[in-house]
Short mmCIF file of C-alpha atoms in Angstrom, two decimals:
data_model
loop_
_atom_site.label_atom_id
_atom_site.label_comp_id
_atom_site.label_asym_id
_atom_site.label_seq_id
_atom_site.Cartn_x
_atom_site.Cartn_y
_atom_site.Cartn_z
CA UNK I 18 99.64 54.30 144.61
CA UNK I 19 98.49 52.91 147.95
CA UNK I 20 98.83 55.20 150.84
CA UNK I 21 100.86 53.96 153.95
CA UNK I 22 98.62 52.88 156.57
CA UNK I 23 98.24 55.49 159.44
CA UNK I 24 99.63 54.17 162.91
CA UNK I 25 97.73 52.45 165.14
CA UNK I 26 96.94 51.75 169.24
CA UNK I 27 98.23 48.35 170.29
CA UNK I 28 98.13 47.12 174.06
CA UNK I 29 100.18 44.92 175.98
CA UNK I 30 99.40 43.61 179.51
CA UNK I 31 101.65 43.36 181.82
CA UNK I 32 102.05 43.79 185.82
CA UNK I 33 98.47 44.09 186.04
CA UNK I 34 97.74 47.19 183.63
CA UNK I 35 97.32 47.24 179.90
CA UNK I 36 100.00 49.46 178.16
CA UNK I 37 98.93 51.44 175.11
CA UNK I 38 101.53 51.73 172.34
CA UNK I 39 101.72 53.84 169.23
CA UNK I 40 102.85 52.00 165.94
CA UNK I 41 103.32 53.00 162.17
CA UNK I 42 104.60 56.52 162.97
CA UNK I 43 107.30 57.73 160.63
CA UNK I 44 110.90 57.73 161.56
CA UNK I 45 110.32 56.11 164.45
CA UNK I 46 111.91 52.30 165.39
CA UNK I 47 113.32 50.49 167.81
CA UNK I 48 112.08 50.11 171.59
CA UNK I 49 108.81 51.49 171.78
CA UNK I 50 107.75 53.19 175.00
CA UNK I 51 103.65 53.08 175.82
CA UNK I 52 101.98 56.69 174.92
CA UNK I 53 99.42 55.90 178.09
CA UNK I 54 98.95 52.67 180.86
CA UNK I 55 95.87 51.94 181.82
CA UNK I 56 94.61 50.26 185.19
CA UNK I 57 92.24 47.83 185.15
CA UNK I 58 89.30 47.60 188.12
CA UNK I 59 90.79 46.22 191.15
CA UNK I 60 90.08 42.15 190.55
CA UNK I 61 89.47 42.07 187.28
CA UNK I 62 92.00 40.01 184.69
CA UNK I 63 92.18 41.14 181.69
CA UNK I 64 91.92 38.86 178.85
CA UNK I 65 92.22 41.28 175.95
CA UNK I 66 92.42 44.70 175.39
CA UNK I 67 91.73 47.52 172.73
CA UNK I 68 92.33 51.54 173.11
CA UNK I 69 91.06 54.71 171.37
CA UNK I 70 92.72 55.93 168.42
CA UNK I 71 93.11 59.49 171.18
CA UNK I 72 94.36 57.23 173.89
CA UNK I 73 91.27 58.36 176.21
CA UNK I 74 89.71 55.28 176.50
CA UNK I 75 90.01 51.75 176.79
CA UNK I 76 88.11 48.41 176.47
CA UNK I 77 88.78 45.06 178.14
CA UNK I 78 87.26 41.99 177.83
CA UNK I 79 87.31 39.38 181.53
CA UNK I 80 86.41 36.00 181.05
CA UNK I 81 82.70 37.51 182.42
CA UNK I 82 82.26 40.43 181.05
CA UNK I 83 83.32 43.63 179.02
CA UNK I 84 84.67 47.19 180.36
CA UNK I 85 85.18 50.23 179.68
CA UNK I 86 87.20 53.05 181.19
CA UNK I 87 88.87 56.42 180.76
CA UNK I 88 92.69 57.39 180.59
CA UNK I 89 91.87 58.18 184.65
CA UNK I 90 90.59 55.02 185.60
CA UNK I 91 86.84 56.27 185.70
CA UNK I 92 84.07 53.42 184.63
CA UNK I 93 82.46 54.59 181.54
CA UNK I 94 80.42 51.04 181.13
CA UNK I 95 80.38 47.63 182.03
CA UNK I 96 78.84 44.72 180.29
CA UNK I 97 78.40 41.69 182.43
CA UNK I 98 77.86 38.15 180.49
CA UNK I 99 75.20 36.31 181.80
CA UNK I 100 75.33 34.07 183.67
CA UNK I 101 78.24 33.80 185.16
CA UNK I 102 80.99 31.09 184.13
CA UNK I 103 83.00 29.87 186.68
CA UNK I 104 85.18 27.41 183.63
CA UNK I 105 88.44 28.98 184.28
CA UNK I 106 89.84 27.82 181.22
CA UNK I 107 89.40 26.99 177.56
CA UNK I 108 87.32 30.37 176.48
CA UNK I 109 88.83 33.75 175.80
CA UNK I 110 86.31 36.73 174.69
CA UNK I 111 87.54 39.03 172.60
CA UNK I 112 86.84 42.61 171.85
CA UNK I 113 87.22 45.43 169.09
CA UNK I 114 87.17 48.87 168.49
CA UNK I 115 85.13 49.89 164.91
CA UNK I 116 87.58 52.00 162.70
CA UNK I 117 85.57 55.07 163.93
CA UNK I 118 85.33 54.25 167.43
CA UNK I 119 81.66 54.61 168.03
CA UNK I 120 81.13 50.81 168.10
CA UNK I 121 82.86 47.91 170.45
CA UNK I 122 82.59 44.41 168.95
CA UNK I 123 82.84 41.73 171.45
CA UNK I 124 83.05 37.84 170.66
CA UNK I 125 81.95 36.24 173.54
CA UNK I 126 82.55 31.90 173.20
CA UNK I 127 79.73 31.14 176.05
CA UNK I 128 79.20 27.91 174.84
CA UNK I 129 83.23 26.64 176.13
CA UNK I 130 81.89 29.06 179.23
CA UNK I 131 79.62 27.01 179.93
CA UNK I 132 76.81 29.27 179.50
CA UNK I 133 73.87 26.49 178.32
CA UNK I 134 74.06 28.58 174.62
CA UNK I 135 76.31 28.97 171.57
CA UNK I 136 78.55 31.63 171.01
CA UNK I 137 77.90 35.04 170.27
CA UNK I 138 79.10 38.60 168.60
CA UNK I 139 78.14 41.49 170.19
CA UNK I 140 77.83 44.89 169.26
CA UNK I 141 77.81 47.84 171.54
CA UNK I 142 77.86 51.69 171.60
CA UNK I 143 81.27 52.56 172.30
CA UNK I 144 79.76 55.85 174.84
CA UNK I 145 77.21 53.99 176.17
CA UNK I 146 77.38 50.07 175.72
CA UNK I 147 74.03 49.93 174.48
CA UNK I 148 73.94 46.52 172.96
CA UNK I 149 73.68 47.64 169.16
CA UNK I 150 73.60 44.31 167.80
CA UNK I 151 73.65 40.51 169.01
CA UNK I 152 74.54 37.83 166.46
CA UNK I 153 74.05 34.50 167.57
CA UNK I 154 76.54 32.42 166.72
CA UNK I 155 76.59 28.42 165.70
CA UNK I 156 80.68 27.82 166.76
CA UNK I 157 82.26 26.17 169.65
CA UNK I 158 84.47 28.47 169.86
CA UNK I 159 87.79 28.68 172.60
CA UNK I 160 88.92 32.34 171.67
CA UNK I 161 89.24 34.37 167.84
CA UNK I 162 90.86 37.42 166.52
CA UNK I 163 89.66 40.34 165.26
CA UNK I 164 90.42 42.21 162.37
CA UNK I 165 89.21 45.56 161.05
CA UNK I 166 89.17 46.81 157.23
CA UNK I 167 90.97 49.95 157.34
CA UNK I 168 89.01 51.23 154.52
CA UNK I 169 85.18 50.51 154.54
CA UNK I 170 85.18 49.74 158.42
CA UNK I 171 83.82 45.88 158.05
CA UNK I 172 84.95 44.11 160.84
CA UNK I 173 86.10 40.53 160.55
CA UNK I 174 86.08 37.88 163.48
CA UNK I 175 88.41 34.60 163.18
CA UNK I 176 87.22 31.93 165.87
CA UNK I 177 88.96 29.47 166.60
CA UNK I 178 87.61 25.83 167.78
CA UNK I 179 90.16 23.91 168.46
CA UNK I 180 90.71 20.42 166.57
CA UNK I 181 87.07 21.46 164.68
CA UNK I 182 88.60 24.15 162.23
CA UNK I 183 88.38 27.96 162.26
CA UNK I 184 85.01 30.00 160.99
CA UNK I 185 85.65 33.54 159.65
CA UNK I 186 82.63 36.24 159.81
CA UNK I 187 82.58 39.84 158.41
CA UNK I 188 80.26 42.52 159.72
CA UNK I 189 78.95 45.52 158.73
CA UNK I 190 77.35 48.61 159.83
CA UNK I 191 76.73 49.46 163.31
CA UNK I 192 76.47 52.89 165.19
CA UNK I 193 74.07 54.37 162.51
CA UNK I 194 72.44 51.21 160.87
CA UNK I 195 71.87 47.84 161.94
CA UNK I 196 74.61 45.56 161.28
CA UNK I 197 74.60 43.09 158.99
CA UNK I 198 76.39 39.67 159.30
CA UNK I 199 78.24 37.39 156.76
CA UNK I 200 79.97 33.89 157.45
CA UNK I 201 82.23 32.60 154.80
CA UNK I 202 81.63 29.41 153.73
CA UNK I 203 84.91 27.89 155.22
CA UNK I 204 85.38 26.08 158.69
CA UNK I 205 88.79 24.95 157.83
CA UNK I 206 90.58 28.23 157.16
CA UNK I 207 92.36 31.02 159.89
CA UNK I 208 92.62 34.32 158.72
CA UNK I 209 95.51 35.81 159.20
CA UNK I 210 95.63 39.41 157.77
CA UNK I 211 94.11 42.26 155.86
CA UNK I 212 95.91 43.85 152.99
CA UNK I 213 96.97 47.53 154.21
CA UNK I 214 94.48 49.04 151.15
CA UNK I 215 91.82 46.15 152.13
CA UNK I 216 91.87 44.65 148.57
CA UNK I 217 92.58 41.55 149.81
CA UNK I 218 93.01 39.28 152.74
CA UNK I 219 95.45 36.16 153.69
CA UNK I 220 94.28 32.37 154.82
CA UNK I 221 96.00 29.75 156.57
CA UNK I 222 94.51 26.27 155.88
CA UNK I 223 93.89 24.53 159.63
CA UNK I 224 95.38 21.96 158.64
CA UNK I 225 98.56 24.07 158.11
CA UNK I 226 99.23 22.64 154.38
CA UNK I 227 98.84 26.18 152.60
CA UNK I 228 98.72 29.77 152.54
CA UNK I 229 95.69 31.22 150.00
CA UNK I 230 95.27 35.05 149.18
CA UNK I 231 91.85 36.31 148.39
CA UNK I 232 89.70 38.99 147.13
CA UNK I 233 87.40 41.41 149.21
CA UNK I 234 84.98 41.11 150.54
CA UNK I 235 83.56 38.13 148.82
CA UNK I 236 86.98 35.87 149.45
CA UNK I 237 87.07 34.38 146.09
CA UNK I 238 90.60 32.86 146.01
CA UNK I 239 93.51 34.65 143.83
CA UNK I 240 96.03 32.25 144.36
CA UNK I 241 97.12 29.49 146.75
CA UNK I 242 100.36 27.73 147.65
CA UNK I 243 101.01 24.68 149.33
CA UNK I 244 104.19 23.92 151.82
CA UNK I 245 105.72 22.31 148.22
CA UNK I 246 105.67 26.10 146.38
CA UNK I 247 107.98 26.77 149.13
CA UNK I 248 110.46 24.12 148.57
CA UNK I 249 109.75 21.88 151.44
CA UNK I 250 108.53 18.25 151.93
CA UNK I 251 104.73 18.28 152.86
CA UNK I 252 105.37 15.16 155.10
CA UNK I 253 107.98 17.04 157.38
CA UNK I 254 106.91 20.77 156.89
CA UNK I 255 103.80 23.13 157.40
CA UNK I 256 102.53 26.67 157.35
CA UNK I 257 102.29 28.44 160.43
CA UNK I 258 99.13 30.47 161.41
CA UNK I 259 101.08 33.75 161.74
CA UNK I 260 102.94 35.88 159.40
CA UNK I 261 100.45 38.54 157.50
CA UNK I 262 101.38 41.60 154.72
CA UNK I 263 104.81 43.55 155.07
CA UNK I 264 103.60 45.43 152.45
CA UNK I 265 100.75 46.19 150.09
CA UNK I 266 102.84 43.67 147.07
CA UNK I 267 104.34 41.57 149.76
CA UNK I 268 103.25 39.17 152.05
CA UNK I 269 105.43 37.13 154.87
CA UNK I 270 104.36 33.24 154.68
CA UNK I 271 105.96 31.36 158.18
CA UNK I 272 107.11 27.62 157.46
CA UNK I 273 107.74 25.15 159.96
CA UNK I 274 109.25 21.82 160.82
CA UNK I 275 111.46 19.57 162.45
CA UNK I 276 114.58 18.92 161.51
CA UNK I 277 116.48 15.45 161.37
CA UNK I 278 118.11 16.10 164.35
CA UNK I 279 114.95 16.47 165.78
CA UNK I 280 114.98 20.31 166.60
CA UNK I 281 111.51 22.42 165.74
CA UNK I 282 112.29 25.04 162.74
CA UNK I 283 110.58 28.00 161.61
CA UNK I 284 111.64 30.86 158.42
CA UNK I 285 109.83 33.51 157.57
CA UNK I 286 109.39 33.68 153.54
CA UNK I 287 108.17 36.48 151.21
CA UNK I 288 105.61 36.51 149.07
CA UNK I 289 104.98 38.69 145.77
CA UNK I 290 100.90 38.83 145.90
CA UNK I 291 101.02 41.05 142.74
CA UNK I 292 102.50 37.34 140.74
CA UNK I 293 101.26 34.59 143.50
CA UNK I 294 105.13 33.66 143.60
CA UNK I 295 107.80 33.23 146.52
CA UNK I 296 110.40 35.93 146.69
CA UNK I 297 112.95 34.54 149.52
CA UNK I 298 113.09 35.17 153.11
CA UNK I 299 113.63 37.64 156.00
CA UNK I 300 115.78 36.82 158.67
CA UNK I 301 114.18 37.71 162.02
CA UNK I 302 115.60 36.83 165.84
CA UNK I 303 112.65 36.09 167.55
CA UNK I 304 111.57 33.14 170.09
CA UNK I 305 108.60 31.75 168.31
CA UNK I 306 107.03 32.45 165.30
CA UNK I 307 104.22 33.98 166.59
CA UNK I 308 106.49 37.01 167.57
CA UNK I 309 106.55 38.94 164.10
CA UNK I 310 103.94 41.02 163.70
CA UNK I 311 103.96 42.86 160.01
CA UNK I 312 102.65 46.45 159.64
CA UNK I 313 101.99 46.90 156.44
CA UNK I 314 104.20 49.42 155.81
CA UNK I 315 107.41 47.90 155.72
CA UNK I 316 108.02 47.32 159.32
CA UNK I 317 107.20 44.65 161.78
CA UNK I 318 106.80 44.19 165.44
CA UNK I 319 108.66 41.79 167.70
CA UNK I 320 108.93 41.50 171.07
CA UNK I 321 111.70 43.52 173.73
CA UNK I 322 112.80 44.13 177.14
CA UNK I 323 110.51 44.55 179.15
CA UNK I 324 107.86 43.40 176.72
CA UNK I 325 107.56 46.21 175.16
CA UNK I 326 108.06 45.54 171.31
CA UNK I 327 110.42 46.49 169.02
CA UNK I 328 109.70 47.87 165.70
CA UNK I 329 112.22 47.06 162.54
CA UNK I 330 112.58 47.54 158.93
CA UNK I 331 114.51 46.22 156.39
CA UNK I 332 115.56 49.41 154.90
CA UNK I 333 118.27 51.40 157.18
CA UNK I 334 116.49 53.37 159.83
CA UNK I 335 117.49 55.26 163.09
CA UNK I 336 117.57 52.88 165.86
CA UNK I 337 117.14 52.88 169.32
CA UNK I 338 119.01 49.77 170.66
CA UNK I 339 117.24 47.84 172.66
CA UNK I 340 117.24 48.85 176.79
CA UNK I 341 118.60 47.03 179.53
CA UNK I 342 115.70 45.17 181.49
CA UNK I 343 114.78 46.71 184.79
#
């Protein structure tokens, strides 16, 4: 039997501080209230975000550089990235926490900054920012996502370049050994989530015309299905780059389209990954399909008032209705 997945730190930016939020926890849905806020230096803008498992600490990424600071506001380290971009646009670093927290993995895309090199991934010392590790990276890359393995640690980076494709990475290692990199040999695949035990790990081709399911860490493929598995016309339909596993056995798949009167579409359908078939759909209210965000555990995220998110399941739960915004 796989064990539920332990809850987790998100963050959420808004009015110029990140907000922490604790997710997973049992019995508890509905509006979800941050467990700490966290303000940023005066003049920086925070691009993206990640906080200690203890809520004690937080690191940011800027568009020129990486941060990191206690519940109080005190400056623990900063990383500046040299030298300095002034491109306002087109290149988002990103930034990690390893599932022990002694490591921060940064993806910095310098060469959309402007920075005269390709991109790179950085490792630091999550006490000292101590550059652990420095891959160099051959992408031309405008932002990517991180994911960690919530069993052996790995961390994997999706970046994303825009009309070129998507190249996904996996590292190793880190606070006690040196890290070691692998790229799989894709560059027209996004990932889009890990399994909750880490067996396995979900795809979305670039070109949107299937969803594929694989095994780690080597990503040989266990199954694939195209937009037609689904019951849809591959001409007028495609797979959205979001969706990820509800569940250890089930996966949620997002198609989209356009109608004939014209009007953009998107369902969320269900996937058995045990069989490789589809299993129906989940009805959501959201805004875009972007919003869900699965758990693994039988819940999902969406967004709320307020922007803070909402957490549902499909089995009956207490429920905290929604609060009036401010």
């Amino acid at each position: 039997m796989i064990p539920q997945p332990p809850p987790k730190v998100i963050t959420r930016h808004r009015d110029g501080r990140i907000h922490a939020y604790v997710v997973g926890a049992a019995g508890v849905y509905g509006t979800l209230e941050p467990a700490a806020v966290f303000q940023p230096r005066d003049g920086d803008e925070v691009v993206a975000s990640v906080v200690r498992q203890d809520l004690e600490r937080v690191v940011y990424t800027t568009l020129n550089g990486v941060v990191c600071l206690t519940r109080a506001g005190g400056l623990v380290w900063a990383s500046d990235f040299e030298p300095h971009s002034d491109v306002p646009h087109g290149h988002r670093p990103g930034c990690a926490l390893s599932q022990d927290g002694r490591t921060v993995w940064v993806y910095r895309p310098d060469a959309m900054a402007g920075r005269g090199g390709g991109d790179q991934w950085v490792v630091h010392d999550a006490d000292s920012g101590v550059v652990v590790a420095r891959r160099e990276l051959e992408t031309v890359g405008h932002g990517a996502f991180h994911h960690v393995h919530p069993v052996d640690g790995s961390v994997h980076l999706d970046i994303g370049e825009g009309q070129d494709g998507s190249v996904i990475l996996r590292g190793t290692g880190g606070a006690d050994s040196e890290p070691e990199f692998l790229t799989y040999p894709w560059s027209d695949r996004c990932l889009i989530d890990l399994a909750p035990s880490g067996r396995q790990f979900m795809t979305v081709d670039h070109g949107q015309a299937d969803v594929a399911f694989h095994e780690h860490p080597d990503g040989g493929v266990l199954f694939t299905l195209p937009t037609e598995a689904f019951g849809y016309d591959p001409e007028e339909s495609f797979v959205e780059w979001s969706g990820g596993y509800l569940t250890e056995d089930t996966a949620i798949v997002t198609l989209g389209g356009e109608s004939q009167d014209e009007e953009e579409y998107f369902r969320y359908h269900l996937v058995d990954v045990r069989t490789g078939t589809p299993s129906g759909e989940i009805t959501v209210e959201v805004s875009n399909p972007y919003e869900l965000v699965p758990l693994g555990d039988g819940s999902w995220l969406t967004g709320g008032p307020g922007a803070n998110p909402v957490r549902w399941s499909r089995a009956p739960q207490p429920f905290a209705p929604p609060r009036p915004a401010e």
